PDB file of C-alpha atoms in Angstrom:
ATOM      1  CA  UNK A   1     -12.089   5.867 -14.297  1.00  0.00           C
ATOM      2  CA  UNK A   2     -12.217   5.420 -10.510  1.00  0.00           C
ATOM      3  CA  UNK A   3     -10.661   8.150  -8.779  1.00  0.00           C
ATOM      4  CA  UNK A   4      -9.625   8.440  -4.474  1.00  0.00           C
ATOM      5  CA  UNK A   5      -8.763  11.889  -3.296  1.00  0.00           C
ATOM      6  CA  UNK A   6      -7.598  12.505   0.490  1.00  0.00           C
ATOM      7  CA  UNK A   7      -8.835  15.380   2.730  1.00  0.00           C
ATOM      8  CA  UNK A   8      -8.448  17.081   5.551  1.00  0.00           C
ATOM      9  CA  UNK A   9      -6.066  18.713   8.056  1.00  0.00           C
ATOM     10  CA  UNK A  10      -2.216  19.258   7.388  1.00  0.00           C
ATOM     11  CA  UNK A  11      -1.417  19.918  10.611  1.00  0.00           C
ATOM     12  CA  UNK A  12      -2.615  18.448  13.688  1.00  0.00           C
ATOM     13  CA  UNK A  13      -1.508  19.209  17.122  1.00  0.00           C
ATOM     14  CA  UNK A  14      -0.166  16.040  19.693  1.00  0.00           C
ATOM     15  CA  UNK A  15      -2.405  13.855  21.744  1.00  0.00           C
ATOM     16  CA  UNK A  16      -5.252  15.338  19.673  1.00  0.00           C
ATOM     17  CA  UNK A  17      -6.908  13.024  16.763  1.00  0.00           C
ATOM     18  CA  UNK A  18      -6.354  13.018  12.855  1.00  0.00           C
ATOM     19  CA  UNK A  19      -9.256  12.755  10.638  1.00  0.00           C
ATOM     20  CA  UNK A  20      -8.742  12.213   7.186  1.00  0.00           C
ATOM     21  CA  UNK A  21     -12.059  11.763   4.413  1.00  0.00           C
ATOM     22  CA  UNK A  22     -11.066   9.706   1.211  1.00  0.00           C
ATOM     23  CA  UNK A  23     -13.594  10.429  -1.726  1.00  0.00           C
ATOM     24  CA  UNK A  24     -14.189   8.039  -4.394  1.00  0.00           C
ATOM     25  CA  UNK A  25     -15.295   9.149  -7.686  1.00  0.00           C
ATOM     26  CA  UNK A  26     -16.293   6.832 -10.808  1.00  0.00           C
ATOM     27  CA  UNK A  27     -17.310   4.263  -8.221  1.00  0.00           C
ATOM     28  CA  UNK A  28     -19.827   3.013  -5.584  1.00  0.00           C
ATOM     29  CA  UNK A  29     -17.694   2.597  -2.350  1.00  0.00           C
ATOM     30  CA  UNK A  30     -21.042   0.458  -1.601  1.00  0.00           C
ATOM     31  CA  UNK A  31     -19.669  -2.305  -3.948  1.00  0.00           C
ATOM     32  CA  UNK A  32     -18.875  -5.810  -2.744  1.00  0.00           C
ATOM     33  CA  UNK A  33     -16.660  -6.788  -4.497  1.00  0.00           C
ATOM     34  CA  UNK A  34     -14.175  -4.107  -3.160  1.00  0.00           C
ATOM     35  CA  UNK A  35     -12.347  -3.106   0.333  1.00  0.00           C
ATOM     36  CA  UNK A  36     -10.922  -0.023   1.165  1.00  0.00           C
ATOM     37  CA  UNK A  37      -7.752   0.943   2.902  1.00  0.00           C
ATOM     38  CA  UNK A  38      -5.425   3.568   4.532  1.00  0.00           C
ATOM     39  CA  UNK A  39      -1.711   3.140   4.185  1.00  0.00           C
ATOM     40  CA  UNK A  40       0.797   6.147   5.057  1.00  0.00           C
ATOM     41  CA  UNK A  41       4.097   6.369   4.778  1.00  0.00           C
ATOM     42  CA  UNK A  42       6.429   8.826   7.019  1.00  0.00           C
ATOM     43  CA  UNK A  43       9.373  11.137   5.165  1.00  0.00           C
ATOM     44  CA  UNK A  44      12.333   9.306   3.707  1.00  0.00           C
ATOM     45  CA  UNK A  45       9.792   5.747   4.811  1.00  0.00           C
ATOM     46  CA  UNK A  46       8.494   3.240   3.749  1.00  0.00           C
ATOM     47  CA  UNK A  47       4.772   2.032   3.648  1.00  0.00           C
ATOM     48  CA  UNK A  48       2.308   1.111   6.324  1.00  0.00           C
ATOM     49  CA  UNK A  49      -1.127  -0.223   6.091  1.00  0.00           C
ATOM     50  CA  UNK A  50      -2.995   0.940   8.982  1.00  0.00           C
ATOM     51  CA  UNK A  51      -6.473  -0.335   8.007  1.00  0.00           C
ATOM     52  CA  UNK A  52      -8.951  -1.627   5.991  1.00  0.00           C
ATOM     53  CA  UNK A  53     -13.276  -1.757   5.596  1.00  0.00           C
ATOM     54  CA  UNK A  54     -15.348  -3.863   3.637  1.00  0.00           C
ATOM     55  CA  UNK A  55     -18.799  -3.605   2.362  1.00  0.00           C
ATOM     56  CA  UNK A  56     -19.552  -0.699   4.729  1.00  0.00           C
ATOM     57  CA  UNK A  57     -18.976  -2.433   8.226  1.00  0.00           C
ATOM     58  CA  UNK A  58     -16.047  -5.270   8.137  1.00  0.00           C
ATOM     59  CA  UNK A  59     -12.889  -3.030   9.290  1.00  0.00           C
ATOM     60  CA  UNK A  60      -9.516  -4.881   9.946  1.00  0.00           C
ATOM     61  CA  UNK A  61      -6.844  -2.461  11.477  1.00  0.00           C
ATOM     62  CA  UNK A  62      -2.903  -2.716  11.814  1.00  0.00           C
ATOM     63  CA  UNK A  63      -2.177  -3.921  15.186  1.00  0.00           C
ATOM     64  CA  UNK A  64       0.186  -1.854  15.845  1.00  0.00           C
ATOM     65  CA  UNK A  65      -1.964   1.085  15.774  1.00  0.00           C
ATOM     66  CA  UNK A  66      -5.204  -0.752  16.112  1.00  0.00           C
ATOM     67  CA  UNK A  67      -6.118   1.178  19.662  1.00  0.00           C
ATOM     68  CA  UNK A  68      -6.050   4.271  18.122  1.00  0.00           C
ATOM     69  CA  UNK A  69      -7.641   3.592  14.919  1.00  0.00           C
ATOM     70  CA  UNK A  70     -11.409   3.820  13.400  1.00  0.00           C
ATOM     71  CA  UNK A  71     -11.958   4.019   9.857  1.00  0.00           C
ATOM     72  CA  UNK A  72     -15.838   4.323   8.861  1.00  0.00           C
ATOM     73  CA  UNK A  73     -17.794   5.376   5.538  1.00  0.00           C
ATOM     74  CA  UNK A  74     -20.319   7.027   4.843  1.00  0.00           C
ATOM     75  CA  UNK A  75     -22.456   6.156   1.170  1.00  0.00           C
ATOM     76  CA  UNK A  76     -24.301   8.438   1.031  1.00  0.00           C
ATOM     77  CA  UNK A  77     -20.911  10.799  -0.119  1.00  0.00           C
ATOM     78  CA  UNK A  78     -19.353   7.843  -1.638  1.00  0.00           C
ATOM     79  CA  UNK A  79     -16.550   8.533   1.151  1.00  0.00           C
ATOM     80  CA  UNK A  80     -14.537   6.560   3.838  1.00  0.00           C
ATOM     81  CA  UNK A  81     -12.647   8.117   6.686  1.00  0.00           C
ATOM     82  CA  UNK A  82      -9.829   7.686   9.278  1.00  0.00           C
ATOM     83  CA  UNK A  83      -9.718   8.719  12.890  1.00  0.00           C
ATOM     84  CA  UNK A  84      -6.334   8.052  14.599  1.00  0.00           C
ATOM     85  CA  UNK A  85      -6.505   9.354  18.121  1.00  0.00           C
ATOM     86  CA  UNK A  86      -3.590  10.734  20.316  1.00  0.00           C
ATOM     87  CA  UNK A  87      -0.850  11.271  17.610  1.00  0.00           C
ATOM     88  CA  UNK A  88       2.645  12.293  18.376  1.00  0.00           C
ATOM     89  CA  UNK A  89       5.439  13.503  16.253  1.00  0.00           C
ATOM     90  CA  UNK A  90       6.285   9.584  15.018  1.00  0.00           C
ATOM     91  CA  UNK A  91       2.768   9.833  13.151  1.00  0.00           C
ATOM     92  CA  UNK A  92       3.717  12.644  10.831  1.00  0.00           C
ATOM     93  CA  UNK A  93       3.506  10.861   7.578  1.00  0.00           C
ATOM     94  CA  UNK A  94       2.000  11.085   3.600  1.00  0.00           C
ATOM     95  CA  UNK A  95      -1.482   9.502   4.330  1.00  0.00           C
ATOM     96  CA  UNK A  96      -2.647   7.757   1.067  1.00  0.00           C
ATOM     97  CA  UNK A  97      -6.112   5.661   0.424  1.00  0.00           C
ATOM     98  CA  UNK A  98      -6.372   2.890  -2.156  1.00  0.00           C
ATOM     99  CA  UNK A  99      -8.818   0.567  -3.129  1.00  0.00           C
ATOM    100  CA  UNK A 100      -7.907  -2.794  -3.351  1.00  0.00           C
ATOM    101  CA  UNK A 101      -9.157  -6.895  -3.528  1.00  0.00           C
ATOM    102  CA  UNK A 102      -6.048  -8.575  -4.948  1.00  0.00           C
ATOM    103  CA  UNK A 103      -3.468  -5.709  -4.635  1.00  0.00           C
ATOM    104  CA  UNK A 104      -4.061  -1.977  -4.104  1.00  0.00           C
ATOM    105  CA  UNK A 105      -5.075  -1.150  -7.365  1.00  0.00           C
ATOM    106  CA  UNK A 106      -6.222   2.895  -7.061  1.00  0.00           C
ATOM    107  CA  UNK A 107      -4.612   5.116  -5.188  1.00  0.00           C
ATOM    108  CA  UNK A 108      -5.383   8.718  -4.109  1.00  0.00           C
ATOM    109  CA  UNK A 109      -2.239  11.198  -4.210  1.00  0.00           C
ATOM    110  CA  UNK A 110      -1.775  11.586  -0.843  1.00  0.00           C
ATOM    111  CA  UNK A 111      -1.803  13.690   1.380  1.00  0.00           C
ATOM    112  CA  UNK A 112       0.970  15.023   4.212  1.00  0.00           C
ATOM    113  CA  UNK A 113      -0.345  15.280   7.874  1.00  0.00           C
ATOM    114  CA  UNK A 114       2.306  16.718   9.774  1.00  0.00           C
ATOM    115  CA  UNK A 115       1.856  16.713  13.726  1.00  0.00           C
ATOM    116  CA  UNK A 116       3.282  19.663  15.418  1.00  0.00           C
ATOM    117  CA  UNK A 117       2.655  22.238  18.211  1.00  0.00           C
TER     118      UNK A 117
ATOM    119  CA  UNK B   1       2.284 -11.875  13.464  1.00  0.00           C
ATOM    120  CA  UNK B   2       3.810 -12.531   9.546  1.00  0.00           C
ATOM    121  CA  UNK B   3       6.976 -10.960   9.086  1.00  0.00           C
ATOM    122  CA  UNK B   4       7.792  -9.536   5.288  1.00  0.00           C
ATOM    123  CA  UNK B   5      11.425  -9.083   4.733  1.00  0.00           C
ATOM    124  CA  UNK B   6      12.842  -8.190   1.435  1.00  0.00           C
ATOM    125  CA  UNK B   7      16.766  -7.649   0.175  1.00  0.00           C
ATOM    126  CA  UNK B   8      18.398  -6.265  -0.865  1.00  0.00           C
ATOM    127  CA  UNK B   9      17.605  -3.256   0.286  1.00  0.00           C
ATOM    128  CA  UNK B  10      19.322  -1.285  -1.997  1.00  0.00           C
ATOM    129  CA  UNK B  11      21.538  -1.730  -5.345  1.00  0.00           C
ATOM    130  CA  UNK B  12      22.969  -0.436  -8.290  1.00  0.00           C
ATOM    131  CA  UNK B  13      22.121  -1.307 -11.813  1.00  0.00           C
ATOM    132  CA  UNK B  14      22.278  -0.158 -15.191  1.00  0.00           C
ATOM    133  CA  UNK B  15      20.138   0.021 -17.963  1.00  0.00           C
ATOM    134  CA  UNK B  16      19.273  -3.449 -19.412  1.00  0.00           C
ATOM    135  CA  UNK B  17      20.334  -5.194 -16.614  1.00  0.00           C
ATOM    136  CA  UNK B  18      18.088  -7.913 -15.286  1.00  0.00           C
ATOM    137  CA  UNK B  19      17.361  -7.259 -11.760  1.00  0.00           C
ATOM    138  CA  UNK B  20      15.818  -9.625  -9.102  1.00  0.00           C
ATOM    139  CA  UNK B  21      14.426  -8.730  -5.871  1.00  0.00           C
ATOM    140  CA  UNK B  22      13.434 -11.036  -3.299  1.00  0.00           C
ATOM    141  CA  UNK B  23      10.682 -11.141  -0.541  1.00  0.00           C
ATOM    142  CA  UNK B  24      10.124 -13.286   2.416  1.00  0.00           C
ATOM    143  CA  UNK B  25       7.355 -14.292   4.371  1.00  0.00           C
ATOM    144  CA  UNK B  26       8.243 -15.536   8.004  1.00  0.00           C
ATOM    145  CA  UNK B  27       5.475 -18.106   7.518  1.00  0.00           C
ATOM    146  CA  UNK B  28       3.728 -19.249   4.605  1.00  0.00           C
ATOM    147  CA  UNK B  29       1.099 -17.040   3.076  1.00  0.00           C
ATOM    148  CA  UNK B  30       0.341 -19.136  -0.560  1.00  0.00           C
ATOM    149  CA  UNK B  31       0.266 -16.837  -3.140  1.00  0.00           C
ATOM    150  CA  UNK B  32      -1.125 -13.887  -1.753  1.00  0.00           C
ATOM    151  CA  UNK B  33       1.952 -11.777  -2.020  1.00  0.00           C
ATOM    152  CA  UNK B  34       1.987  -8.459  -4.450  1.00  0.00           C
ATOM    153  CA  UNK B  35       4.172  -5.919  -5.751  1.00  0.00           C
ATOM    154  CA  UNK B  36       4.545  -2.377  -5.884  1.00  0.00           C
ATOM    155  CA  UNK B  37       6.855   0.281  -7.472  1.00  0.00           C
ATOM    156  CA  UNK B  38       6.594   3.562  -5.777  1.00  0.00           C
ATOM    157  CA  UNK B  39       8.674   6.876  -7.726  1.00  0.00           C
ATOM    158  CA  UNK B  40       9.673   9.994  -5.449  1.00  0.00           C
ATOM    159  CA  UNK B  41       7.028  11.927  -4.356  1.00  0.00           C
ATOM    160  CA  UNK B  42       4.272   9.302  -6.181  1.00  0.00           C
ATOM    161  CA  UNK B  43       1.469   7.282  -4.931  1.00  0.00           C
ATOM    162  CA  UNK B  44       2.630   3.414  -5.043  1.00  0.00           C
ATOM    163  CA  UNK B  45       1.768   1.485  -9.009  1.00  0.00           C
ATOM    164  CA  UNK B  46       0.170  -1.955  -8.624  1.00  0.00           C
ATOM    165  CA  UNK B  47       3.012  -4.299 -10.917  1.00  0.00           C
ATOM    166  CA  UNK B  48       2.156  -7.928  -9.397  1.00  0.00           C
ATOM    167  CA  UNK B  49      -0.640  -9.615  -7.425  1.00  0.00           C
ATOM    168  CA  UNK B  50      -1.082 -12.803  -6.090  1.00  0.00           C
ATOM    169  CA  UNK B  51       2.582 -13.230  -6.724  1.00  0.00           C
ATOM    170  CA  UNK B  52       2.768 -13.692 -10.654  1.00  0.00           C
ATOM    171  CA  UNK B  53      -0.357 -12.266 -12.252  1.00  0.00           C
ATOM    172  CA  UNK B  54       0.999  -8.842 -14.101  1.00  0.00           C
ATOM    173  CA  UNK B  55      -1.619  -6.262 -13.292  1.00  0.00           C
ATOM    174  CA  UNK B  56      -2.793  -4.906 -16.655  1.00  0.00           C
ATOM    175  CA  UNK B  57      -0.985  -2.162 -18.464  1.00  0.00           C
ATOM    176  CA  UNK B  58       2.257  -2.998 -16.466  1.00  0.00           C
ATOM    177  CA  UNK B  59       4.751  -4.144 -19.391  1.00  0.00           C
ATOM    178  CA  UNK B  60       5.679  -7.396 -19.794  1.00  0.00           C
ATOM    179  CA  UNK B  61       9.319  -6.792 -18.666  1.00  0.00           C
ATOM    180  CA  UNK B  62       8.202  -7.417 -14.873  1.00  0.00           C
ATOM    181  CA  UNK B  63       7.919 -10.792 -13.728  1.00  0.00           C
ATOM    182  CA  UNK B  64       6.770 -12.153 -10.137  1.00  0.00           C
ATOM    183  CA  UNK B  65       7.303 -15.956  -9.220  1.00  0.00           C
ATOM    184  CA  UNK B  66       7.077 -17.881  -5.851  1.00  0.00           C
ATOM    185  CA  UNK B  67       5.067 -19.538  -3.650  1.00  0.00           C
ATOM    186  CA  UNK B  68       4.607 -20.009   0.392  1.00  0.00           C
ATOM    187  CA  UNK B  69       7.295 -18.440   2.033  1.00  0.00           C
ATOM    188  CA  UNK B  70       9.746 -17.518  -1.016  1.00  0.00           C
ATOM    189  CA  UNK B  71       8.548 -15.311  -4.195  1.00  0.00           C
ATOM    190  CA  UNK B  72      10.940 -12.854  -6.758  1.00  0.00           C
ATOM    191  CA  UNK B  73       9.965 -10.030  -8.659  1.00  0.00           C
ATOM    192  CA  UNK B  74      12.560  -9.778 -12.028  1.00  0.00           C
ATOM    193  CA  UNK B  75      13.071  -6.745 -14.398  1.00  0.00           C
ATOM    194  CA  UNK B  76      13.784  -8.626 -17.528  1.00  0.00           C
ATOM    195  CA  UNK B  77      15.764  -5.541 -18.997  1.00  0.00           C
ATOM    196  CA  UNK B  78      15.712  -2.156 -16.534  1.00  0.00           C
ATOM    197  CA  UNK B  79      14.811   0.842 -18.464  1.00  0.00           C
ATOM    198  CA  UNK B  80      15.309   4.281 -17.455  1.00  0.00           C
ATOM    199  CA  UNK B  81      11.740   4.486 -16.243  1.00  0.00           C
ATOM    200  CA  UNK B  82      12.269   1.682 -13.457  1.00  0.00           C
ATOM    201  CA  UNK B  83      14.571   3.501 -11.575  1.00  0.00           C
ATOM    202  CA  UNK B  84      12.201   3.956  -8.395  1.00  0.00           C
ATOM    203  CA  UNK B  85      11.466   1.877  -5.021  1.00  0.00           C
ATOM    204  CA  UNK B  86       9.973  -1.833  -4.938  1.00  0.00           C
ATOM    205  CA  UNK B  87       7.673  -3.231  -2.022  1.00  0.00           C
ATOM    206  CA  UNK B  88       6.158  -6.325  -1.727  1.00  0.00           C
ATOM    207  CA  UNK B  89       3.384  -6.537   0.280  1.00  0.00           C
ATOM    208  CA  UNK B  90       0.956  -9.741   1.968  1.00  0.00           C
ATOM    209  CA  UNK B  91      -2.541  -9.786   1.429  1.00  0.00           C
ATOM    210  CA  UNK B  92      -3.031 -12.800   4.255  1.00  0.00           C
ATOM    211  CA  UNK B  93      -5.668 -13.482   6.568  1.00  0.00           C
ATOM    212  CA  UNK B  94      -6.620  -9.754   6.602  1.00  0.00           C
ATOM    213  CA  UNK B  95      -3.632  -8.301   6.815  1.00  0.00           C
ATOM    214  CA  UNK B  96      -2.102  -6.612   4.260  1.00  0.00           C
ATOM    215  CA  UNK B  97       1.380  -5.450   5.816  1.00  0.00           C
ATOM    216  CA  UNK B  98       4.310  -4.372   3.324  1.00  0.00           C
ATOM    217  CA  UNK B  99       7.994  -5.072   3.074  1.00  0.00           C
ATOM    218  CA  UNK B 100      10.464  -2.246   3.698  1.00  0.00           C
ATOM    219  CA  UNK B 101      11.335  -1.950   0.466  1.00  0.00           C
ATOM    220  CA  UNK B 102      14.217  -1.562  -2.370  1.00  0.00           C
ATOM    221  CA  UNK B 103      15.832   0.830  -4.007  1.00  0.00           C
ATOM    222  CA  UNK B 104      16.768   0.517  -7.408  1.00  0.00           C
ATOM    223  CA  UNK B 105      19.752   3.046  -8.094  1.00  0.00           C
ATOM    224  CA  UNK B 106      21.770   4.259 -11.420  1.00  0.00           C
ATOM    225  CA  UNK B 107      25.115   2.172 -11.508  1.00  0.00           C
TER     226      UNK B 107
END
């Protein structure tokens, strides 16, 4: 059973950048057959994509946050990771990764970055 | 850029009710249009993809038609379970942006 976990910091201080690791389990994140995505979704919300990366290298990014966004993986970990530069308060949000071709299909539980001083 | 807007954006219904939600695209996007339910404090639950193939173990009670610019997602008969939020969300030329969503409330 495939499995996507988030990690990393709940609290992240403004103008500096969030980095978030999403670990796949029961999977090769190496597959091609497969993209994989960040969506979050601030309190009381709903969702965003921010961005997407295929077979290792491909990435496709919201373009609304597209200047401030790099998502990268690394297979040898089986992981794939988000980098969102310069955050202010309107980023605080539930981060979530997912897996998907023809719908998000796996979903890790999420995770809650707030940014604050 | 595609636009996704869905409506209502709320409403009330009661168990067994048949409930329809709409989505629109501002431009066509074929059939690559899917649908989510998301409960509080829950990661989002694949129902729909490419606008009417039921994602396996979903039960057969949810229903997604529509092509282009126009699709529906139906509750045949709500249950107690399906109380919860509905997005739809576009999976077009690489973008794969999401509706604001619906609440489905008690009556």
């Amino acid at each position: 059973q495939l499995q996507l976990q988030e990690s990393g910091p709940g609290l992240v201080k403004p103008s500096e950048t969030l980095s978030l690791t999403c670990t796949v389990s029961g999977g090769s994140i190496s597959s091609s057959s497969y993209y994989w995505g960040w969506i979050r979704q601030p309190p009381g919300k709903g969702l965003e994509w921010i961005g997407t990366i295929y077979y290792i290298k491909s990435t496709y990014y919201n373009p609304s946050l597209k200047s401030r966004v790099t998502i990268s993986v690394d297979t040898s970990k089986n992981q794939f990771s988000l980098k969102l530069s310069s955050v202010t308060a309107a980023d605080t949000a539930v981060y979530y990764c997912a897996r998907h071709y023809e719908g998000f299909d796996y979903w890790g539980q999420g995770t809650l970055v707030t940014v604050s001083s | 850029d595609i636009q996704m807007t869905q409506s209502p954006s709320s409403l009330s219904a009661s168990v067994g009710d048949r409930v329809t939600i709409t989505c629109r695209a501002s431009q066509s996007i074929s059939s690559y249009l899917n649908w989510y339910q998301q409960k509080s404090g829950k990661a989002p639950k694949l129902l729909i993809y490419a606008a009417s193939s039921l994602q396996s173990g979903v039960p057969s009670r949810f229903s997604g038609s529509g092509s282009g610019t126009d699709f529906t997602l139906t509750i045949s008969s709500l249950q107690p379970e399906d109380f919860a939020t509905y997005y739809c969300q576009r999976s077009y030329s690489t973008l794969w942006t999401f509706g604001q969503g619906t609440k489905v409330e008690v009556k």
